[in-house]
Amino acid sequence: MEDSLLIKQFQEGNLKSYETLYKKYYKLLAVYAKQFVKDLHISEDITQDTFVMIYEKRSNIEIHTSFKSFMYTAVRNNCLNYLKKEAKMIDTPFAQNEPIIEEEDANTISNIELAEKLAKAINKLPRQNKEIFKLSRYRGLTNEEIATKLNLTKRTVETHISNALKKLRVDLLPIILFVLHFFYF
Amino acid sequence: MNKNYTHINDAHLIDYLQKRTTETENKQIENWMQVNEENRIQFENVKQFWKISFMAKDFEKIDTDTSWEKVAHKIENSTVPKVRKIDFSILWKVAASFILLLGLSIPFFISNNTTLTATTTKEYKLPDGTQLWLKKGSKLTYTNDFNAEKRDVKLTGEAYFKVAENKSKPFSITINNTTTTVLGTEFNLKADKTNKISLTLIEGSVKFSTDKTYEIIKPGETVSTQEDGTLTVNSTKNVNVDSWKTKIFQFNKTDLSKVIKNVANAYDTQLIIENENLLDCKLTATFNNQSLDMIVETLTLLYKFSVVKDGDMIRLINGRCAS
């Protein structure tokens, strides 16, 4: 369903429509919040509170951009508020003199959206490929550790990881190339 | 890890990025990167991947469904006092049995009908949301089951309807032997003193039927009953058909005889021009929600009338056509 319709419905108090929007964007927003607060638990809490707050204010808000952009801004503001409060509590000056550069922020967002696609692509890998890749990338195990754990040779592990990376790169290549152009040309 | 790379693959590049490579390996990889553009792009690709794969890990960790339950719980707790859901279906049953009970025990106490009688031209709202301007002296009757399955009303006199749209419950108006069935629309319906019925459609579509025949008319058209029982459809010439409701008049080279007829009709008074030579004078003017006195004053200024008020009747004497 179109976001615009869902927005209209949730602003009229339809919680079901709000749930659809939530489930569509929650992960993206929580990972985005983590770029500010560095801790996934805190960033999830901030994101959830932002969703509660927006719902309560639903009749007084006007969404001129997409719902996603609107929420990115709302979550970002709440993260910055959180960091300010935290800085006060532990009595260290909040580094406000590092303003958010819109261009950098746009890069962060495009990386997060790419990461979401990558996460989906990883789950589509063949079983052993996926397992080895996750141990390597998510758990931070060295190829030797994985080899011992799975009773494989180190070379097999390397081949698996290499194949997985290659496949993922091919799957996501058009997007990656775009990002590279953005950075280097 | 002290071996020579004969072939650099993605996994090696990842090791390099994670700083798990030796000095020698670093050198080899750095040299490999400089061999050609292709290698450099491959490295940048892997680097990009390496970066975003950390974020991808977070996507795996997050449980959206569980987190939504928390959010929904918070929302419901904070909004409960404001709106309480009412089960209308139960309410209906309760109300229905109550009415039934009343109906059985004291049948003479409540009437089955509601009648709106307009002693002055007034706006009403019907239970289905339909807006209605009932002209002075007109009556509208509807039964208490109005809007249950159908929306039937009975009219005497003249009314302007703005029917609330509801395709599953047709709205029908009986006036004398005619029935007008509509879905959601705006129109003016009247029975004049000779019992000629006419309906002018402003918006939407309407089926106008007698017991013998019917017409479906379009906006801007007027359908009227004839003495022989047939129906005629004209495109609406009189733009001021609903002026009695709106008190807005637009005259464009209109005969003065017509002007005073319109004004008199709207203010429910009698206006008489005694000088017959003036009846064909043309007036171009707009009156926007002005009082009757103001309109008469304007006409007097234009046509140099003498005004005589005689009870409900206003007589305009002498005068001449405006140049």
Coordinates of C-alpha atoms in Angstrom, one line a residue:
Chain A
M1 CA 0.0 0.0 0.0
E2 CA 1.1 3.5 -0.7
D3 CA 2.8 5.4 2.2
S4 CA 0.7 8.4 1.5
L5 CA -2.5 6.5 2.1
L6 CA -1.1 4.8 5.2
I7 CA 0.0 8.3 6.6
K8 CA -3.5 9.6 6.0
Q9 CA -5.0 6.6 7.8
F10 CA -2.7 6.7 10.8
Q11 CA -3.2 10.4 11.2
E12 CA -6.9 9.6 11.4
G13 CA -6.0 7.2 14.3
N14 CA -5.7 3.9 12.4
L15 CA -3.1 1.9 14.4
K16 CA -3.0 -0.9 11.9
S17 CA -1.7 1.5 9.2
Y18 CA 0.8 2.8 11.6
E19 CA 2.0 -0.7 12.3
T20 CA 2.6 -1.3 8.6
L21 CA 4.7 1.9 8.4
Y22 CA 6.6 0.9 11.6
K23 CA 7.4 -2.6 10.3
K24 CA 8.6 -1.1 7.0
Y25 CA 11.0 1.4 8.5
Y26 CA 11.8 0.4 12.1
K27 CA 15.0 -1.5 11.3
L28 CA 16.4 1.2 9.0
L29 CA 15.7 3.9 11.6
A30 CA 17.1 1.9 14.5
V31 CA 20.4 1.2 12.6
Y32 CA 20.5 4.9 11.6
A33 CA 20.1 5.9 15.3
K34 CA 23.0 3.6 16.2
Q35 CA 25.3 5.8 14.0
F36 CA 24.7 8.5 16.6
V37 CA 24.4 6.8 19.9
K38 CA 26.7 3.8 19.1
D39 CA 24.7 1.3 21.1
L40 CA 22.0 -0.8 19.5
H41 CA 19.8 -1.1 22.6
I42 CA 19.7 2.6 23.2
S43 CA 19.1 3.3 19.5
E44 CA 16.2 0.9 19.5
D45 CA 14.7 2.6 22.5
I46 CA 15.0 6.0 21.0
T47 CA 13.5 4.8 17.7
Q48 CA 10.5 3.2 19.5
D49 CA 10.0 6.4 21.6
T50 CA 10.1 8.5 18.5
F51 CA 7.3 6.3 16.9
V52 CA 5.2 6.6 20.1
M53 CA 5.7 10.4 20.1
I54 CA 4.8 10.8 16.4
Y55 CA 1.7 8.8 16.9
E56 CA 0.6 10.9 19.8
K57 CA 1.2 14.1 17.8
R58 CA -0.4 12.6 14.7
S59 CA -3.2 15.2 14.3
N60 CA -0.7 18.1 14.6
I61 CA 2.0 17.0 12.2
E62 CA 2.3 17.7 8.6
I63 CA 4.5 15.4 6.5
H64 CA 5.7 17.2 3.5
T65 CA 8.5 14.8 2.5
S66 CA 8.2 11.0 2.5
F67 CA 7.4 9.3 5.8
K68 CA 10.9 7.8 5.8
S69 CA 12.7 11.1 5.5
F70 CA 10.3 12.6 8.1
M71 CA 11.2 9.8 10.5
Y72 CA 14.9 10.0 9.8
T73 CA 14.8 13.6 10.9
A74 CA 12.7 12.9 13.9
V75 CA 14.9 10.0 15.1
R76 CA 18.0 12.1 14.5
N77 CA 16.7 15.0 16.6
N78 CA 15.9 12.6 19.4
C79 CA 19.4 11.0 19.2
L80 CA 21.0 14.4 19.5
N81 CA 18.8 15.3 22.4
Y82 CA 19.8 12.0 24.0
L83 CA 23.5 12.8 23.5
K84 CA 23.0 16.2 25.0
K85 CA 21.4 14.9 28.1
E86 CA 24.0 12.2 28.5
A87 CA 26.7 14.7 28.2
K88 CA 25.1 16.8 30.9
M89 CA 24.8 13.8 33.2
I90 CA 28.4 12.7 32.9
D91 CA 29.5 16.3 32.8
T92 CA 31.4 16.3 29.6
P93 CA 30.8 19.0 27.0
F94 CA 28.6 17.8 24.2
A95 CA 30.4 18.1 21.0
Q96 CA 27.8 20.3 19.4
N97 CA 30.5 22.1 17.5
E98 CA 30.5 19.1 15.1
P99 CA 27.4 19.9 13.1
I100 CA 25.8 17.3 11.0
I101 CA 26.9 17.7 7.4
E102 CA 23.9 17.0 5.3
E103 CA 26.0 15.3 2.6
E104 CA 27.6 13.0 5.1
D105 CA 24.2 12.2 6.6
A106 CA 22.9 11.3 3.1
N107 CA 25.8 9.0 2.7
T108 CA 25.2 7.3 6.0
I109 CA 21.5 6.9 5.0
S110 CA 22.4 5.3 1.6
N111 CA 24.9 3.0 3.3
I112 CA 22.2 1.9 5.8
E113 CA 19.7 1.2 3.1
L114 CA 22.4 -0.7 1.2
A115 CA 23.1 -2.7 4.4
E116 CA 19.5 -3.6 4.6
K117 CA 19.6 -5.0 1.1
L118 CA 22.9 -6.8 1.9
A119 CA 21.3 -8.4 5.0
K120 CA 18.5 -9.7 2.9
A121 CA 21.0 -11.0 0.2
I122 CA 23.1 -12.8 2.8
N123 CA 20.1 -14.7 4.0
K124 CA 19.6 -15.9 0.4
L125 CA 23.0 -17.5 0.2
P126 CA 23.4 -21.3 0.2
R127 CA 23.4 -22.6 3.7
Q128 CA 27.1 -23.3 4.4
N129 CA 28.1 -20.2 2.5
K130 CA 25.8 -18.2 4.7
E131 CA 26.9 -19.8 7.9
I132 CA 30.6 -19.2 7.2
F133 CA 30.0 -15.7 6.0
K134 CA 28.0 -14.8 9.2
L135 CA 30.7 -16.3 11.4
S136 CA 33.3 -14.2 9.7
R137 CA 31.5 -10.9 9.3
Y138 CA 29.0 -11.0 12.2
R139 CA 30.9 -12.9 14.9
G140 CA 34.3 -11.6 13.8
L141 CA 36.0 -15.0 13.7
T142 CA 39.2 -15.5 11.8
N143 CA 39.2 -17.9 8.9
E144 CA 41.3 -20.3 11.0
E145 CA 38.8 -20.2 13.9
I146 CA 36.0 -20.9 11.5
A147 CA 37.9 -23.8 9.9
T148 CA 38.5 -25.3 13.4
K149 CA 34.9 -24.8 14.4
L150 CA 33.4 -26.3 11.3
N151 CA 36.1 -28.9 10.8
L152 CA 37.1 -27.6 7.4
T153 CA 40.4 -26.5 6.0
K154 CA 41.3 -22.9 6.1
R155 CA 41.4 -22.9 2.3
T156 CA 37.8 -24.1 2.0
V157 CA 36.7 -21.4 4.4
E158 CA 38.5 -18.8 2.3
T159 CA 36.9 -20.1 -0.8
H160 CA 33.4 -20.0 0.8
I161 CA 33.9 -16.4 2.0
S162 CA 35.3 -15.4 -1.4
N163 CA 32.4 -17.0 -3.2
A164 CA 29.9 -15.4 -0.9
L165 CA 31.4 -12.0 -1.3
K166 CA 31.5 -12.4 -5.1
K167 CA 27.9 -13.4 -5.2
L168 CA 26.8 -10.6 -3.0
R169 CA 28.8 -8.1 -4.9
V170 CA 27.2 -9.2 -8.2
D171 CA 23.7 -9.1 -6.6
L172 CA 24.2 -5.6 -5.3
L173 CA 26.7 -4.3 -7.9
P174 CA 24.6 -1.6 -9.6
I175 CA 24.0 0.0 -6.2
I176 CA 27.6 -0.3 -5.1
L177 CA 28.9 1.2 -8.3
F178 CA 26.5 4.1 -7.8
V179 CA 27.8 4.6 -4.3
L180 CA 31.4 4.5 -5.5
H181 CA 30.7 7.2 -8.1
F182 CA 29.2 9.3 -5.4
F183 CA 32.4 9.0 -3.4
Y184 CA 35.2 9.2 -5.9
F185 CA 34.2 11.0 -9.0
Chain B
M1 CA 50.4 -16.1 8.2
N2 CA 53.5 -15.9 6.2
K3 CA 52.9 -16.9 2.7
N4 CA 53.0 -15.4 -0.7
Y5 CA 49.7 -14.5 -2.3
T6 CA 49.7 -15.9 -5.8
H7 CA 46.1 -14.8 -6.2
I8 CA 44.4 -12.0 -4.3
N9 CA 40.7 -12.7 -3.6
D10 CA 38.0 -10.9 -1.6
A11 CA 38.7 -12.9 1.5
H12 CA 42.3 -11.7 1.5
L13 CA 41.2 -8.1 1.1
I14 CA 38.9 -8.5 4.0
D15 CA 41.8 -9.8 6.1
Y16 CA 43.8 -6.8 5.1
L17 CA 41.0 -4.4 6.1
Q18 CA 40.7 -6.2 9.4
K19 CA 44.5 -5.8 9.9
R20 CA 45.0 -9.5 10.2
T21 CA 47.7 -9.6 7.5
T22 CA 51.5 -9.4 8.0
E23 CA 53.8 -6.7 6.7
T24 CA 54.7 -8.8 3.7
E25 CA 51.1 -9.6 2.8
N26 CA 50.2 -5.9 3.2
K27 CA 52.9 -5.1 0.6
Q28 CA 51.7 -7.7 -1.8
I29 CA 48.1 -6.4 -1.5
E30 CA 49.2 -2.8 -2.0
N31 CA 51.2 -3.8 -5.0
W32 CA 48.3 -5.8 -6.4
M33 CA 46.1 -2.8 -6.1
Q34 CA 48.4 -0.7 -8.2
V35 CA 48.6 -3.2 -11.0
N36 CA 45.4 -2.0 -12.7
E37 CA 42.2 0.0 -12.3
E38 CA 40.2 -3.2 -12.1
N39 CA 42.0 -4.3 -9.0
R40 CA 41.6 -1.0 -7.3
I41 CA 37.8 -1.0 -8.0
Q42 CA 37.6 -4.5 -6.6
F43 CA 39.3 -3.4 -3.5
E44 CA 37.0 -0.3 -3.1
N45 CA 34.0 -2.6 -3.6
V46 CA 35.2 -5.0 -0.9
K47 CA 36.0 -2.1 1.4
Q48 CA 32.5 -0.7 0.9
F49 CA 31.1 -4.1 1.6
W50 CA 33.2 -4.6 4.7
K51 CA 31.8 -1.3 6.0
I52 CA 28.2 -2.0 5.4
S53 CA 28.3 -5.6 6.5
F54 CA 28.7 -4.3 10.0
M55 CA 25.4 -2.5 9.6
A56 CA 23.9 -5.6 8.0
K57 CA 24.7 -7.5 11.2
D58 CA 22.5 -5.0 13.1
F59 CA 19.6 -5.7 10.8
E60 CA 19.9 -9.4 11.8
K61 CA 19.8 -8.5 15.5
I62 CA 16.7 -6.4 15.5
D63 CA 13.4 -8.0 16.2
T64 CA 10.8 -5.7 14.6
D65 CA 7.7 -7.7 15.7
T66 CA 8.6 -7.7 19.4
S67 CA 9.6 -4.0 19.4
W68 CA 6.2 -3.2 17.8
E69 CA 4.4 -4.9 20.6
K70 CA 6.1 -2.6 23.0
V71 CA 5.3 0.5 21.0
A72 CA 1.6 -0.5 20.5
H73 CA 1.3 -1.1 24.2
K74 CA 2.7 2.4 25.0
I75 CA 0.4 4.0 22.4
E76 CA -2.7 2.2 23.7
N77 CA -1.9 3.1 27.3
S78 CA -1.4 6.8 26.5
T79 CA -4.5 7.2 24.3
V80 CA -7.1 5.0 26.2
P81 CA -8.8 7.8 28.1
K82 CA -9.4 9.9 25.0
V83 CA -11.3 7.6 22.7
R84 CA -13.2 4.6 23.9
K85 CA -14.4 2.2 21.3
I86 CA -18.1 1.6 21.3
D87 CA -19.5 -1.6 19.8
F88 CA -22.3 0.0 17.7
S89 CA -23.7 -3.3 16.7
I90 CA -24.6 -4.1 20.3
L91 CA -25.8 -0.6 20.9
W92 CA -28.1 -1.0 18.0
K93 CA -29.6 -4.2 19.3
V94 CA -30.1 -2.6 22.7
A95 CA -31.7 0.5 21.2
A96 CA -33.8 -1.6 18.8
S97 CA -35.2 -3.8 21.6
F98 CA -35.8 -0.7 23.7
I99 CA -37.7 0.9 20.9
L100 CA -39.6 -2.3 20.3
L101 CA -40.5 -2.5 23.9
L102 CA -41.7 1.1 23.9
G103 CA -43.6 0.5 20.7
L104 CA -45.4 -2.5 22.2
S105 CA -46.3 -1.0 25.6
I106 CA -47.1 2.6 24.8
P107 CA -47.9 2.7 21.1
F108 CA -49.5 6.1 21.3
F109 CA -46.7 7.8 23.1
I110 CA -44.3 8.1 20.3
S111 CA -45.0 8.7 16.7
N112 CA -43.3 6.7 14.0
N113 CA -42.5 9.8 12.0
T114 CA -40.5 12.9 12.4
T115 CA -41.8 15.9 10.6
L116 CA -39.8 19.0 10.1
T117 CA -41.9 22.1 9.6
A118 CA -40.2 25.3 8.5
T119 CA -41.8 28.4 9.9
T120 CA -38.9 30.3 8.4
T121 CA -36.5 29.1 5.8
K122 CA -34.1 27.0 7.7
E123 CA -31.2 24.5 7.4
Y124 CA -31.7 21.0 8.8
K125 CA -29.4 18.0 9.0
L126 CA -30.9 14.6 8.6
P127 CA -29.6 11.5 10.6
D128 CA -27.6 10.3 7.6
G129 CA -25.8 13.6 7.3
T130 CA -27.9 15.0 4.4
Q131 CA -28.2 18.8 4.5
L132 CA -31.5 20.3 3.8
W133 CA -32.8 23.8 3.4
L134 CA -36.5 23.8 3.9
K135 CA -38.3 26.8 2.5
K136 CA -40.7 28.7 4.8
G137 CA -44.0 26.9 4.9
S138 CA -42.6 23.6 3.6
K139 CA -42.7 20.2 5.4
L140 CA -40.5 17.2 5.4
T141 CA -41.5 13.9 7.0
Y142 CA -39.4 10.8 7.5
T143 CA -40.0 7.6 9.4
N144 CA -38.0 6.5 12.4
D145 CA -36.3 3.7 10.4
F146 CA -34.9 6.3 8.1
N147 CA -31.3 5.4 7.2
A148 CA -31.7 1.8 8.4
E149 CA -32.0 0.3 5.0
K150 CA -33.4 3.0 2.9
R151 CA -33.6 6.8 3.1
D152 CA -37.2 7.7 2.3
V153 CA -38.6 11.2 2.9
K154 CA -41.8 12.9 2.0
L155 CA -41.8 16.6 1.0
T156 CA -44.5 19.3 0.7
G157 CA -43.4 22.6 -0.6
E158 CA -39.9 23.4 -1.6
A159 CA -36.5 22.2 -0.4
Y160 CA -32.9 22.3 -1.4
F161 CA -31.1 19.0 -0.8
K162 CA -27.4 18.2 -0.4
V163 CA -27.7 14.4 -0.1
A164 CA -25.0 12.6 1.8
E165 CA -23.4 10.0 -0.5
N166 CA -24.2 6.4 0.3
K167 CA -24.6 4.1 -2.7
S168 CA -26.0 1.2 -0.7
K169 CA -28.9 3.3 0.7
P170 CA -30.7 5.2 -2.0
F171 CA -32.3 8.5 -0.9
S172 CA -35.7 9.0 -2.2
I173 CA -38.1 11.9 -1.9
T174 CA -41.8 11.6 -2.5
I175 CA -43.7 14.7 -3.5
N176 CA -47.3 14.2 -4.7
N177 CA -47.1 11.3 -7.1
T178 CA -43.4 11.8 -8.0
T179 CA -40.4 10.1 -6.6
T180 CA -36.9 11.3 -6.8
T181 CA -34.2 8.8 -6.2
V182 CA -30.6 9.9 -5.7
L183 CA -27.3 8.6 -4.5
G184 CA -25.5 11.7 -3.4
T185 CA -26.1 15.0 -5.0
E186 CA -27.4 18.6 -4.7
F187 CA -30.7 19.7 -6.1
N188 CA -33.7 21.9 -5.7
L189 CA -37.1 20.3 -5.6
K190 CA -40.5 22.1 -5.4
A191 CA -44.2 21.8 -5.9
D192 CA -45.8 25.1 -6.9
K193 CA -49.4 26.1 -6.1
T194 CA -50.7 24.4 -9.2
N195 CA -49.0 21.2 -8.0
K196 CA -46.5 21.3 -10.9
I197 CA -43.4 19.6 -9.6
S198 CA -40.0 20.7 -10.7
L199 CA -36.5 19.6 -9.9
T200 CA -33.3 21.4 -10.7
L201 CA -30.1 19.5 -10.4
I202 CA -27.0 21.3 -9.2
E203 CA -24.6 18.4 -8.8
G204 CA -24.6 14.6 -9.3
S205 CA -27.3 12.6 -10.9
V206 CA -30.9 12.0 -10.1
K207 CA -33.7 9.7 -11.3
F208 CA -37.0 11.5 -11.2
S209 CA -40.0 9.4 -11.6
T210 CA -43.8 9.5 -11.6
D211 CA -46.0 6.5 -11.4
K212 CA -46.0 6.4 -15.2
T213 CA -42.6 7.5 -16.4
Y214 CA -39.1 8.6 -15.4
E215 CA -36.2 10.8 -16.4
I216 CA -32.6 10.8 -15.4
I217 CA -31.3 14.3 -15.4
K218 CA -27.8 15.9 -15.5
P219 CA -26.5 18.9 -13.6
G220 CA -27.9 22.2 -14.9
E221 CA -31.2 20.6 -16.1
T222 CA -34.7 21.0 -14.7
V223 CA -37.3 18.4 -15.0
S224 CA -41.0 19.3 -14.5
T225 CA -44.3 17.5 -14.5
Q226 CA -46.8 18.5 -17.1
E227 CA -50.6 18.5 -16.8
D228 CA -50.9 15.5 -19.2
G229 CA -48.6 13.4 -16.9
T230 CA -45.5 13.6 -19.1
L231 CA -42.2 15.0 -18.0
T232 CA -40.2 17.8 -19.7
V233 CA -36.5 18.4 -19.3
N234 CA -35.0 21.9 -19.9
S235 CA -31.5 23.1 -19.3
T236 CA -31.7 25.4 -16.4
K237 CA -32.0 29.0 -17.6
N238 CA -32.6 30.5 -14.2
V239 CA -29.2 30.6 -12.5
N240 CA -31.0 31.9 -9.4
V241 CA -32.9 28.8 -8.8
D242 CA -31.5 28.3 -5.4
S243 CA -31.4 32.0 -4.4
W244 CA -34.1 31.6 -1.8
K245 CA -31.5 29.5 0.1
T246 CA -28.3 31.3 -0.8
K247 CA -29.6 34.9 -1.1
I248 CA -27.2 35.2 -3.9
F249 CA -28.6 36.6 -7.2
Q250 CA -26.9 36.9 -10.5
F251 CA -28.7 38.9 -13.2
N252 CA -27.3 39.3 -16.6
K253 CA -29.5 41.5 -18.8
T254 CA -32.4 40.0 -17.1
D255 CA -35.9 41.3 -17.5
L256 CA -36.9 43.4 -14.5
S257 CA -40.1 41.4 -14.3
K258 CA -38.0 38.3 -13.7
V259 CA -35.8 40.0 -11.2
I260 CA -38.6 41.0 -8.9
K261 CA -40.1 37.6 -9.2
N262 CA -36.8 36.0 -8.1
V263 CA -36.3 38.5 -5.3
A264 CA -39.9 38.2 -4.1
N265 CA -39.6 34.4 -4.1
A266 CA -36.4 34.5 -2.1
Y267 CA -37.6 36.8 0.6
D268 CA -41.1 35.4 0.6
T269 CA -42.7 38.7 0.0
Q270 CA -44.7 40.4 -2.8
L271 CA -43.0 42.9 -5.1
I272 CA -45.1 44.7 -7.7
I273 CA -43.9 47.0 -10.4
E274 CA -46.9 49.2 -11.3
N275 CA -45.4 50.8 -14.4
E276 CA -45.8 48.1 -17.0
N277 CA -43.3 49.9 -19.3
L278 CA -40.5 48.9 -16.9
L279 CA -41.2 45.2 -17.0
D280 CA -38.8 44.7 -20.0
C281 CA -36.0 46.8 -18.6
K282 CA -32.8 44.8 -18.4
L283 CA -30.8 44.5 -15.2
T284 CA -27.2 43.3 -14.9
A285 CA -26.3 43.1 -11.2
T286 CA -25.2 40.7 -8.5
F287 CA -26.6 40.7 -5.0
N288 CA -24.7 38.8 -2.4
N289 CA -26.6 38.0 0.7
Q290 CA -28.1 41.5 1.1
S291 CA -31.3 42.4 2.9
L292 CA -34.5 42.9 1.0
D293 CA -34.5 46.6 1.9
M294 CA -31.0 47.0 0.5
I295 CA -32.1 45.3 -2.8
V296 CA -35.2 47.5 -3.0
E297 CA -33.0 50.6 -2.3
T298 CA -30.6 49.7 -5.1
L299 CA -33.5 49.1 -7.5
T300 CA -35.0 52.5 -6.5
L301 CA -31.7 54.2 -7.1
L302 CA -31.5 52.7 -10.6
Y303 CA -35.1 53.1 -11.7
K304 CA -36.2 56.1 -9.6
F305 CA -39.2 54.3 -8.2
S306 CA -41.4 55.5 -5.4
V307 CA -41.8 52.8 -2.8
V308 CA -45.0 52.1 -1.0
K309 CA -45.0 49.4 1.7
D310 CA -48.4 47.8 2.1
G311 CA -48.1 45.1 4.7
D312 CA -46.2 42.2 3.1
M313 CA -46.5 43.8 -0.2
I314 CA -44.0 46.3 -1.7
R315 CA -45.3 48.4 -4.5
L316 CA -42.8 50.1 -6.9
I317 CA -44.5 53.1 -8.5
N318 CA -43.6 55.2 -11.5
G319 CA -39.9 55.1 -12.4
R320 CA -38.1 54.7 -15.8
C321 CA -35.6 52.3 -17.3
A322 CA -32.0 53.0 -16.4
S323 CA -30.1 54.4 -19.4

